[in-house]
JSON list of C-alpha atoms in Angstrom, two decimals:
[
{"chain": "Y", "resi": 1, "resn": "ILE", "atom": "CA", "xyz": [0.00, 0.00, 0.00]},
{"chain": "Y", "resi": 2, "resn": "LEU", "atom": "CA", "xyz": [2.81, 2.42, 0.90]},
{"chain": "Y", "resi": 3, "resn": "ALA", "atom": "CA", "xyz": [4.59, 1.77, -2.41]},
{"chain": "Y", "resi": 4, "resn": "LEU", "atom": "CA", "xyz": [1.37, 2.48, -4.30]},
{"chain": "Y", "resi": 5, "resn": "ALA", "atom": "CA", "xyz": [0.91, 5.70, -2.36]},
{"chain": "Y", "resi": 6, "resn": "GLY", "atom": "CA", "xyz": [4.51, 6.62, -3.18]},
{"chain": "Y", "resi": 7, "resn": "PHE", "atom": "CA", "xyz": [3.77, 6.10, -6.87]},
{"chain": "Y", "resi": 8, "resn": "ILE", "atom": "CA", "xyz": [0.79, 8.42, -6.52]},
{"chain": "Y", "resi": 9, "resn": "SER", "atom": "CA", "xyz": [2.99, 11.13, -4.98]},
{"chain": "Y", "resi": 10, "resn": "GLY", "atom": "CA", "xyz": [5.43, 10.64, -7.85]},
{"chain": "Y", "resi": 11, "resn": "SER", "atom": "CA", "xyz": [2.58, 10.99, -10.33]},
{"chain": "Y", "resi": 12, "resn": "VAL", "atom": "CA", "xyz": [1.57, 14.29, -8.73]},
{"chain": "Y", "resi": 13, "resn": "LEU", "atom": "CA", "xyz": [5.16, 15.55, -9.12]},
{"chain": "Y", "resi": 14, "resn": "GLU", "atom": "CA", "xyz": [5.21, 14.37, -12.72]},
{"chain": "Y", "resi": 15, "resn": "HIS", "atom": "CA", "xyz": [1.87, 16.02, -13.46]},
{"chain": "Y", "resi": 16, "resn": "PHE", "atom": "CA", "xyz": [3.09, 19.38, -12.14]},
{"chain": "Y", "resi": 17, "resn": "SER", "atom": "CA", "xyz": [6.64, 19.10, -13.52]},
{"chain": "Y", "resi": 18, "resn": "PHE", "atom": "CA", "xyz": [5.91, 22.02, -15.85]},
{"chain": "Y", "resi": 19, "resn": "LEU", "atom": "CA", "xyz": [5.62, 24.23, -12.76]},
{"chain": "Y", "resi": 20, "resn": "LEU", "atom": "CA", "xyz": [8.87, 22.96, -11.29]},
{"chain": "Y", "resi": 21, "resn": "SER", "atom": "CA", "xyz": [10.72, 23.49, -14.56]},
{"chain": "Y", "resi": 22, "resn": "SER", "atom": "CA", "xyz": [9.30, 27.02, -14.91]},
{"chain": "Y", "resi": 23, "resn": "ILE", "atom": "CA", "xyz": [9.79, 28.07, -11.28]},
{"chain": "Y", "resi": 24, "resn": "VAL", "atom": "CA", "xyz": [12.69, 25.96, -10.01]},
{"chain": "Y", "resi": 25, "resn": "THR", "atom": "CA", "xyz": [12.68, 27.59, -6.56]},
{"chain": "Y", "resi": 26, "resn": "LEU", "atom": "CA", "xyz": [9.37, 25.82, -5.87]},
{"chain": "Y", "resi": 27, "resn": "SER", "atom": "CA", "xyz": [11.30, 22.58, -5.46]},
{"chain": "Y", "resi": 28, "resn": "PHE", "atom": "CA", "xyz": [13.31, 24.04, -2.57]},
{"chain": "Y", "resi": 29, "resn": "PHE", "atom": "CA", "xyz": [10.19, 24.05, -0.37]},
{"chain": "Y", "resi": 30, "resn": "ILE", "atom": "CA", "xyz": [8.78, 20.59, -1.14]},
{"chain": "Y", "resi": 31, "resn": "PRO", "atom": "CA", "xyz": [10.74, 18.80, 1.63]},
{"chain": "Y", "resi": 32, "resn": "ILE", "atom": "CA", "xyz": [9.79, 21.29, 4.37]},
{"chain": "Y", "resi": 33, "resn": "LEU", "atom": "CA", "xyz": [6.14, 21.26, 3.32]},
{"chain": "Y", "resi": 34, "resn": "MET", "atom": "CA", "xyz": [5.93, 17.47, 3.20]},
{"chain": "Y", "resi": 35, "resn": "ASN", "atom": "CA", "xyz": [7.92, 16.92, 6.40]},
{"chain": "Y", "resi": 36, "resn": "THR", "atom": "CA", "xyz": [6.03, 19.52, 8.42]},
{"chain": "Y", "resi": 37, "resn": "SER", "atom": "CA", "xyz": [2.55, 18.47, 7.34]},
{"chain": "Y", "resi": 38, "resn": "GLY", "atom": "CA", "xyz": [3.44, 14.78, 7.67]},
{"chain": "Y", "resi": 39, "resn": "SER", "atom": "CA", "xyz": [4.76, 15.31, 11.19]},
{"chain": "Y", "resi": 40, "resn": "ALA", "atom": "CA", "xyz": [1.73, 17.37, 12.20]},
{"chain": "Y", "resi": 41, "resn": "GLY", "atom": "CA", "xyz": [-0.70, 14.78, 10.86]},
{"chain": "Y", "resi": 42, "resn": "THR", "atom": "CA", "xyz": [1.18, 11.86, 12.37]},
{"chain": "Y", "resi": 43, "resn": "GLN", "atom": "CA", "xyz": [1.29, 13.61, 15.75]},
{"chain": "Y", "resi": 44, "resn": "ALA", "atom": "CA", "xyz": [-2.46, 14.27, 15.63]},
{"chain": "Y", "resi": 45, "resn": "ALA", "atom": "CA", "xyz": [-3.16, 10.66, 14.66]},
{"chain": "Y", "resi": 46, "resn": "THR", "atom": "CA", "xyz": [-0.91, 9.34, 17.43]},
{"chain": "Y", "resi": 47, "resn": "VAL", "atom": "CA", "xyz": [-2.67, 11.45, 20.06]},
{"chain": "Y", "resi": 48, "resn": "VAL", "atom": "CA", "xyz": [-6.10, 10.31, 18.85]},
{"chain": "Y", "resi": 49, "resn": "VAL", "atom": "CA", "xyz": [-5.08, 6.64, 18.64]},
{"chain": "Y", "resi": 50, "resn": "ARG", "atom": "CA", "xyz": [-3.74, 6.85, 22.19]},
{"chain": "Y", "resi": 51, "resn": "GLY", "atom": "CA", "xyz": [-6.94, 8.57, 23.33]},
{"chain": "Y", "resi": 52, "resn": "LEU", "atom": "CA", "xyz": [-9.05, 5.85, 21.71]},
{"chain": "Y", "resi": 53, "resn": "ALA", "atom": "CA", "xyz": [-6.92, 3.13, 23.34]},
{"chain": "Y", "resi": 54, "resn": "THR", "atom": "CA", "xyz": [-7.11, 4.67, 26.82]},
{"chain": "Y", "resi": 55, "resn": "GLY", "atom": "CA", "xyz": [-10.78, 5.61, 26.55]},
{"chain": "Y", "resi": 56, "resn": "GLU", "atom": "CA", "xyz": [-10.08, 9.35, 26.77]},
{"chain": "Y", "resi": 57, "resn": "ILE", "atom": "CA", "xyz": [-11.59, 9.73, 23.29]},
{"chain": "Y", "resi": 58, "resn": "LYS", "atom": "CA", "xyz": [-14.83, 8.03, 22.34]},
{"chain": "Y", "resi": 59, "resn": "LEU", "atom": "CA", "xyz": [-16.31, 7.60, 18.89]},
{"chain": "Y", "resi": 60, "resn": "SER", "atom": "CA", "xyz": [-18.93, 10.20, 19.78]},
{"chain": "Y", "resi": 61, "resn": "ASP", "atom": "CA", "xyz": [-16.14, 12.78, 20.27]},
{"chain": "Y", "resi": 62, "resn": "ILE", "atom": "CA", "xyz": [-15.50, 13.03, 16.53]},
{"chain": "Y", "resi": 63, "resn": "TRP", "atom": "CA", "xyz": [-16.67, 16.65, 16.18]},
{"chain": "Y", "resi": 64, "resn": "HIS", "atom": "CA", "xyz": [-14.72, 17.74, 19.24]},
{"chain": "Y", "resi": 65, "resn": "VAL", "atom": "CA", "xyz": [-11.59, 16.07, 17.84]},
{"chain": "Y", "resi": 66, "resn": "ILE", "atom": "CA", "xyz": [-12.07, 17.67, 14.42]},
{"chain": "Y", "resi": 67, "resn": "LYS", "atom": "CA", "xyz": [-12.54, 21.12, 15.96]},
{"chain": "Y", "resi": 68, "resn": "LYS", "atom": "CA", "xyz": [-9.53, 20.73, 18.25]},
{"chain": "Y", "resi": 69, "resn": "GLU", "atom": "CA", "xyz": [-7.21, 19.43, 15.54]},
{"chain": "Y", "resi": 70, "resn": "PHE", "atom": "CA", "xyz": [-8.43, 22.09, 13.10]},
{"chain": "Y", "resi": 71, "resn": "LEU", "atom": "CA", "xyz": [-7.60, 24.84, 15.60]},
{"chain": "Y", "resi": 72, "resn": "ILE", "atom": "CA", "xyz": [-4.22, 23.28, 16.36]},
{"chain": "Y", "resi": 73, "resn": "GLY", "atom": "CA", "xyz": [-3.62, 23.11, 12.62]},
{"chain": "Y", "resi": 74, "resn": "ILE", "atom": "CA", "xyz": [-4.37, 26.81, 12.23]},
{"chain": "Y", "resi": 75, "resn": "LEU", "atom": "CA", "xyz": [-1.93, 27.73, 14.99]},
{"chain": "Y", "resi": 76, "resn": "MET", "atom": "CA", "xyz": [0.84, 25.42, 13.79]},
{"chain": "Y", "resi": 77, "resn": "GLY", "atom": "CA", "xyz": [0.20, 26.34, 10.16]},
{"chain": "Y", "resi": 78, "resn": "VAL", "atom": "CA", "xyz": [0.46, 30.06, 10.76]},
{"chain": "Y", "resi": 79, "resn": "VAL", "atom": "CA", "xyz": [3.69, 29.71, 12.75]},
{"chain": "Y", "resi": 80, "resn": "ALA", "atom": "CA", "xyz": [5.30, 27.35, 10.22]},
{"chain": "Y", "resi": 81, "resn": "GLY", "atom": "CA", "xyz": [3.89, 29.36, 7.30]},
{"chain": "Y", "resi": 82, "resn": "VAL", "atom": "CA", "xyz": [5.35, 32.63, 8.54]},
{"chain": "Y", "resi": 83, "resn": "ILE", "atom": "CA", "xyz": [8.76, 31.05, 9.20]},
{"chain": "Y", "resi": 84, "resn": "THR", "atom": "CA", "xyz": [8.81, 29.40, 5.78]},
{"chain": "Y", "resi": 85, "resn": "ALA", "atom": "CA", "xyz": [7.64, 32.60, 4.07]},
{"chain": "Y", "resi": 86, "resn": "LEU", "atom": "CA", "xyz": [10.41, 34.56, 5.76]},
{"chain": "Y", "resi": 87, "resn": "ARG", "atom": "CA", "xyz": [12.93, 32.03, 4.53]},
{"chain": "Y", "resi": 88, "resn": "ALA", "atom": "CA", "xyz": [11.62, 32.39, 0.97]},
{"chain": "Y", "resi": 89, "resn": "ILE", "atom": "CA", "xyz": [11.67, 36.17, 1.17]},
{"chain": "Y", "resi": 90, "resn": "ILE", "atom": "CA", "xyz": [15.11, 36.45, 2.80]},
{"chain": "Y", "resi": 91, "resn": "LEU", "atom": "CA", "xyz": [16.95, 33.77, 0.84]},
{"chain": "Y", "resi": 92, "resn": "GLN", "atom": "CA", "xyz": [15.11, 33.98, -2.48]},
{"chain": "Y", "resi": 93, "resn": "GLY", "atom": "CA", "xyz": [14.13, 37.65, -2.40]},
{"chain": "Y", "resi": 94, "resn": "ASP", "atom": "CA", "xyz": [10.65, 36.78, -3.60]},
{"chain": "Y", "resi": 95, "resn": "VAL", "atom": "CA", "xyz": [7.68, 38.03, -1.57]},
{"chain": "Y", "resi": 96, "resn": "MET", "atom": "CA", "xyz": [5.10, 36.33, -3.80]},
{"chain": "Y", "resi": 97, "resn": "LEU", "atom": "CA", "xyz": [6.91, 32.99, -3.46]},
{"chain": "Y", "resi": 98, "resn": "GLY", "atom": "CA", "xyz": [6.95, 33.50, 0.31]},
{"chain": "Y", "resi": 99, "resn": "PHE", "atom": "CA", "xyz": [3.22, 34.23, 0.32]},
{"chain": "Y", "resi": 100, "resn": "THR", "atom": "CA", "xyz": [2.53, 31.17, -1.84]},
{"chain": "Y", "resi": 101, "resn": "VAL", "atom": "CA", "xyz": [4.59, 28.86, 0.37]},
{"chain": "Y", "resi": 102, "resn": "ALA", "atom": "CA", "xyz": [2.95, 30.28, 3.51]},
{"chain": "Y", "resi": 103, "resn": "ILE", "atom": "CA", "xyz": [-0.59, 29.71, 2.18]},
{"chain": "Y", "resi": 104, "resn": "ALA", "atom": "CA", "xyz": [0.34, 26.18, 1.11]},
{"chain": "Y", "resi": 105, "resn": "MET", "atom": "CA", "xyz": [1.96, 25.46, 4.49]},
{"chain": "Y", "resi": 106, "resn": "ILE", "atom": "CA", "xyz": [-1.01, 26.77, 6.47]},
{"chain": "Y", "resi": 107, "resn": "THR", "atom": "CA", "xyz": [-3.50, 24.84, 4.35]},
{"chain": "Y", "resi": 108, "resn": "ALA", "atom": "CA", "xyz": [-1.46, 21.63, 4.37]},
{"chain": "Y", "resi": 109, "resn": "ILE", "atom": "CA", "xyz": [-1.02, 21.64, 8.15]},
{"chain": "Y", "resi": 110, "resn": "ILE", "atom": "CA", "xyz": [-4.70, 22.36, 8.80]},
{"chain": "Y", "resi": 111, "resn": "ILE", "atom": "CA", "xyz": [-5.69, 19.47, 6.56]},
{"chain": "Y", "resi": 112, "resn": "ALA", "atom": "CA", "xyz": [-2.95, 17.25, 8.04]},
{"chain": "Y", "resi": 113, "resn": "THR", "atom": "CA", "xyz": [-4.01, 17.75, 11.65]},
{"chain": "Y", "resi": 114, "resn": "SER", "atom": "CA", "xyz": [-7.67, 17.39, 10.74]},
{"chain": "Y", "resi": 115, "resn": "LEU", "atom": "CA", "xyz": [-7.09, 14.16, 8.81]},
{"chain": "Y", "resi": 116, "resn": "GLY", "atom": "CA", "xyz": [-4.75, 12.90, 11.51]},
{"chain": "Y", "resi": 117, "resn": "GLY", "atom": "CA", "xyz": [-7.53, 13.43, 14.02]},
{"chain": "Y", "resi": 118, "resn": "ILE", "atom": "CA", "xyz": [-10.44, 12.07, 12.04]},
{"chain": "Y", "resi": 119, "resn": "LEU", "atom": "CA", "xyz": [-9.00, 9.06, 10.19]},
{"chain": "Y", "resi": 120, "resn": "PRO", "atom": "CA", "xyz": [-8.27, 6.94, 13.30]},
{"chain": "Y", "resi": 121, "resn": "ILE", "atom": "CA", "xyz": [-11.84, 7.54, 14.49]},
{"chain": "Y", "resi": 122, "resn": "ILE", "atom": "CA", "xyz": [-13.24, 6.56, 11.09]},
{"chain": "Y", "resi": 123, "resn": "PHE", "atom": "CA", "xyz": [-11.05, 3.44, 11.09]},
{"chain": "Y", "resi": 124, "resn": "LYS", "atom": "CA", "xyz": [-12.33, 2.53, 14.56]},
{"chain": "Y", "resi": 125, "resn": "LYS", "atom": "CA", "xyz": [-15.95, 3.04, 13.44]},
{"chain": "Y", "resi": 126, "resn": "LEU", "atom": "CA", "xyz": [-15.29, 0.76, 10.46]},
{"chain": "Y", "resi": 127, "resn": "GLY", "atom": "CA", "xyz": [-13.82, -1.91, 12.74]},
{"chain": "Y", "resi": 128, "resn": "VAL", "atom": "CA", "xyz": [-10.27, -1.41, 11.46]},
{"chain": "Y", "resi": 129, "resn": "ASP", "atom": "CA", "xyz": [-7.39, -0.96, 13.89]},
{"chain": "Y", "resi": 130, "resn": "PRO", "atom": "CA", "xyz": [-6.99, 2.84, 14.24]},
{"chain": "Y", "resi": 131, "resn": "ALA", "atom": "CA", "xyz": [-3.27, 2.38, 14.94]},
{"chain": "Y", "resi": 132, "resn": "LEU", "atom": "CA", "xyz": [-2.84, 1.86, 11.20]},
{"chain": "Y", "resi": 133, "resn": "MET", "atom": "CA", "xyz": [-3.30, 5.61, 10.87]},
{"chain": "Y", "resi": 134, "resn": "SER", "atom": "CA", "xyz": [-0.60, 6.55, 13.36]},
{"chain": "Y", "resi": 135, "resn": "GLY", "atom": "CA", "xyz": [2.47, 5.93, 11.26]},
{"chain": "Y", "resi": 136, "resn": "PRO", "atom": "CA", "xyz": [3.65, 5.67, 7.69]},
{"chain": "Y", "resi": 137, "resn": "LEU", "atom": "CA", "xyz": [0.17, 5.39, 6.17]},
{"chain": "Y", "resi": 138, "resn": "ILE", "atom": "CA", "xyz": [-1.01, 8.82, 7.35]},
{"chain": "Y", "resi": 139, "resn": "ALA", "atom": "CA", "xyz": [2.36, 10.36, 6.42]},
{"chain": "Y", "resi": 140, "resn": "THR", "atom": "CA", "xyz": [2.14, 8.89, 2.93]},
{"chain": "Y", "resi": 141, "resn": "ILE", "atom": "CA", "xyz": [-1.44, 10.10, 2.46]},
{"chain": "Y", "resi": 142, "resn": "LEU", "atom": "CA", "xyz": [-0.34, 13.54, 3.62]},
{"chain": "Y", "resi": 143, "resn": "ASP", "atom": "CA", "xyz": [2.65, 13.61, 1.26]},
{"chain": "Y", "resi": 144, "resn": "THR", "atom": "CA", "xyz": [0.33, 13.38, -1.73]},
{"chain": "Y", "resi": 145, "resn": "THR", "atom": "CA", "xyz": [-2.20, 15.76, -0.19]},
{"chain": "Y", "resi": 146, "resn": "THR", "atom": "CA", "xyz": [0.52, 18.32, 0.56]},
{"chain": "Y", "resi": 147, "resn": "LEU", "atom": "CA", "xyz": [1.90, 18.17, -2.97]},
{"chain": "Y", "resi": 148, "resn": "LEU", "atom": "CA", "xyz": [-1.58, 18.70, -4.40]},
{"chain": "Y", "resi": 149, "resn": "ILE", "atom": "CA", "xyz": [-2.15, 21.66, -2.09]},
{"chain": "Y", "resi": 150, "resn": "TYR", "atom": "CA", "xyz": [1.24, 23.20, -2.88]},
{"chain": "Y", "resi": 151, "resn": "PHE", "atom": "CA", "xyz": [0.92, 22.93, -6.63]},
{"chain": "Y", "resi": 152, "resn": "ASN", "atom": "CA", "xyz": [-2.68, 24.11, -6.70]},
{"chain": "Y", "resi": 153, "resn": "VAL", "atom": "CA", "xyz": [-1.90, 27.12, -4.50]},
{"chain": "Y", "resi": 154, "resn": "THR", "atom": "CA", "xyz": [1.04, 27.83, -6.80]},
{"chain": "Y", "resi": 155, "resn": "MET", "atom": "CA", "xyz": [-1.23, 27.59, -9.84]},
{"chain": "Y", "resi": 156, "resn": "LEU", "atom": "CA", "xyz": [-3.68, 30.01, -8.26]},
{"chain": "Y", "resi": 157, "resn": "LEU", "atom": "CA", "xyz": [-1.14, 32.54, -7.04]},
{"chain": "Y", "resi": 158, "resn": "LEU", "atom": "CA", "xyz": [2.22, 32.35, -8.81]},
{"chain": "Y", "resi": 159, "resn": "TRP", "atom": "CA", "xyz": [1.55, 30.73, -12.15]},
{"chain": "Y", "resi": 160, "resn": "ARG", "atom": "CA", "xyz": [-1.40, 32.94, -13.01]},
{"chain": "Y", "resi": 161, "resn": "LEU", "atom": "CA", "xyz": [0.42, 36.05, -11.82]},
{"chain": "Y", "resi": 162, "resn": "GLN", "atom": "CA", "xyz": [3.45, 35.13, -13.92]},
{"chain": "Y", "resi": 163, "resn": "TYR", "atom": "CA", "xyz": [1.17, 34.51, -16.91]},
{"chain": "Y", "resi": 164, "resn": "VAL", "atom": "CA", "xyz": [-0.49, 37.90, -16.45]},
{"chain": "Y", "resi": 165, "resn": "LEU", "atom": "CA", "xyz": [2.88, 39.65, -16.13]},
{"chain": "Y", "resi": 166, "resn": "VAL", "atom": "CA", "xyz": [4.23, 37.95, -19.26]},
{"chain": "Y", "resi": 167, "resn": "GLU", "atom": "CA", "xyz": [1.08, 38.92, -21.19]},
{"chain": "Y", "resi": 168, "resn": "ARG", "atom": "CA", "xyz": [1.43, 42.53, -20.06]},
{"chain": "Y", "resi": 169, "resn": "GLU", "atom": "CA", "xyz": [5.08, 42.61, -21.13]},
{"chain": "Y", "resi": 170, "resn": "THR", "atom": "CA", "xyz": [4.20, 41.36, -24.63]},
{"chain": "Y", "resi": 171, "resn": "ASP", "atom": "CA", "xyz": [1.36, 43.87, -25.11]}
]
């Protein structure tokens, strides 16, 4: 399953390779985005799996868990997003790249913590061991999710802006 998920992440990279070849600096931020969101999601899943095992979290707590992990994701995302944006701005001298990376980081971490919180509960409801979501499986799911978020945010913010600027220069 993990190898298949790895192939899916590779397919996402391949699909968006035109972005990476046009804006090479995007590739500099892929590891930090994937590592940070993967760690955040894995941490959330581990806490929920532990809570389910000890009885601190019940299946009926799903909305409370989602709300809590969503709020944690916002806080973590903003902190990590600002730090990553500053790195992009200081080292690359590109404010728009910094903004793009920050938005992607914030979004990826919010989704990561939310999925990390909800997937173990869903697994438990389905009668599947929720501990399956506490390790490599959630991280692999989040790798693909993070790449999709990053490239789509880039398409919305950087790629379209670059396209508009190029069009204006040719007019």
